[in-house]
XYZ file of C-alpha atoms in Angstrom:
151
model
C -28.404 -117.405 5.146
C -28.476 -114.216 7.154
C -28.157 -110.678 5.597
C -24.963 -108.992 5.799
C -24.872 -106.692 8.817
C -22.811 -104.041 7.237
C -24.639 -101.272 5.992
C -28.148 -102.355 7.567
C -29.946 -100.211 9.707
C -32.196 -101.199 12.810
C -35.960 -100.484 13.302
C -38.483 -101.726 16.011
C -41.994 -102.522 14.532
C -44.472 -103.860 17.218
C -42.019 -104.880 19.720
C -39.760 -106.826 17.173
C -36.420 -105.674 16.366
C -35.724 -105.889 12.510
C -32.648 -104.911 10.317
C -32.927 -103.730 7.025
C -30.759 -102.534 4.026
C -30.423 -101.510 0.262
C -28.073 -103.287 -1.595
C -24.743 -101.442 -1.622
C -24.184 -101.230 -5.437
C -26.649 -101.474 -8.021
C -26.871 -104.422 -10.491
C -26.555 -103.460 -13.863
C -30.485 -103.632 -14.435
C -30.975 -101.302 -11.500
C -28.272 -99.137 -12.514
C -30.164 -98.671 -15.764
C -33.437 -98.306 -14.096
C -34.974 -101.645 -15.444
C -35.622 -103.191 -12.080
C -36.890 -101.328 -9.524
C -35.399 -100.031 -6.009
C -35.288 -102.774 -3.676
C -34.610 -103.495 0.097
C -34.404 -106.620 2.282
C -35.626 -107.028 5.943
C -35.047 -109.767 8.252
C -35.353 -110.063 12.282
C -32.008 -108.966 14.212
C -32.132 -111.644 16.294
C -32.566 -115.208 15.125
C -32.924 -114.528 11.490
C -34.631 -116.699 9.406
C -37.371 -115.573 6.814
C -36.241 -112.585 4.603
C -38.624 -110.062 3.398
C -37.770 -108.390 0.074
C -39.789 -105.022 -0.799
C -39.975 -103.744 -4.192
C -41.001 -100.040 -4.531
C -42.186 -98.288 -7.528
C -39.276 -96.263 -8.619
C -35.635 -96.572 -9.398
C -32.614 -96.650 -7.030
C -31.144 -93.275 -6.097
C -27.595 -94.160 -7.997
C -29.700 -95.191 -11.155
C -27.429 -94.093 -14.078
C -30.149 -92.433 -16.384
C -31.701 -89.880 -13.909
C -35.199 -91.906 -13.320
C -37.079 -90.693 -10.322
C -36.540 -92.143 -6.827
C -37.316 -92.074 -3.325
C -35.459 -92.083 -0.039
C -36.316 -95.438 1.956
C -37.145 -93.900 5.238
C -37.679 -95.734 8.489
C -41.404 -95.168 8.287
C -41.821 -96.679 4.883
C -39.704 -99.663 6.060
C -42.153 -100.238 9.258
C -45.258 -99.815 7.219
C -44.069 -102.376 4.636
C -42.954 -104.825 7.306
C -46.489 -104.473 8.814
C -48.014 -104.937 5.421
C -46.020 -108.061 4.649
C -46.968 -109.614 8.099
C -50.486 -109.111 7.309
C -50.109 -110.843 3.827
C -48.321 -113.803 5.737
C -44.773 -113.131 6.149
C -43.238 -115.200 8.917
C -40.136 -113.821 10.065
C -39.248 -116.922 11.899
C -39.620 -119.366 9.109
C -36.788 -120.270 6.887
C -37.206 -120.720 3.049
C -37.128 -118.863 0.062
C -37.848 -114.936 0.581
C -41.214 -113.413 1.044
C -41.461 -110.497 -1.638
C -43.790 -107.341 -1.136
C -44.440 -105.374 -4.226
C -45.789 -102.089 -3.454
C -47.544 -100.070 -6.081
C -47.477 -96.287 -6.722
C -51.045 -96.039 -4.884
C -50.081 -98.283 -1.992
C -46.718 -96.000 -1.600
C -48.663 -93.032 -0.530
C -50.860 -94.787 1.777
C -47.615 -96.554 3.459
C -46.114 -93.339 3.808
C -48.752 -91.265 4.942
C -48.546 -88.702 2.463
C -47.718 -88.494 -1.269
C -44.014 -89.477 -1.959
C -41.598 -86.891 -2.392
C -39.738 -87.930 -5.593
C -36.254 -87.073 -6.476
C -34.225 -87.088 -9.755
C -30.406 -87.828 -9.406
C -28.509 -85.010 -11.230
C -24.594 -85.164 -11.205
C -23.754 -84.028 -7.538
C -26.879 -84.762 -5.757
C -30.707 -84.899 -6.043
C -33.325 -82.206 -6.979
C -36.803 -82.720 -6.301
C -39.371 -83.987 -9.185
C -40.445 -80.975 -11.071
C -37.929 -78.812 -9.480
C -36.011 -75.874 -11.669
C -32.452 -74.433 -11.639
C -32.803 -72.789 -8.247
C -33.025 -76.637 -6.799
C -29.704 -77.625 -8.364
C -26.885 -78.115 -6.012
C -24.386 -74.888 -5.899
C -20.879 -75.842 -7.256
C -17.940 -74.161 -5.484
C -15.459 -72.067 -7.618
C -12.022 -73.703 -7.520
C -9.977 -71.298 -9.412
C -10.651 -68.360 -11.419
C -10.138 -68.526 -15.187
C -8.862 -64.889 -15.429
C -5.794 -66.157 -12.755
C -3.617 -68.775 -14.077
C -3.396 -71.863 -11.803
C 0.409 -72.112 -10.936
C -0.003 -74.609 -8.209
C -0.451 -77.496 -10.888
C 2.308 -76.367 -13.417
């Protein structure tokens, strides 16, 4: 069964075009941060074998504010290369091939240390960030003046 096209992104690795996507909504376990951030990959043309990549962090939309990363095309491409080296055959039907990325491998695949983010109410702040990194809120009305538009 092919992966849904809606919400997928394309990337080309060594001349082959692939589609990848992160699940639209978290499962209950992913929302709680109990299971890791995952994304699926398949060939764009004649999709057969699916690659499932498991990363060592939570989804960006986890409910408990656990650290996460942005899944960038460079990471996807390197995960595809790693899976191919480990025996994933994107043209063969069957159960999905799983690639589990460890913390140390993440740095190697990205070519730099990962930039972790912490979900916070209206956006993300860098791990270890402070009050100056928080998103700025816009004042909707002044408390000193009554809001007569909503009476």
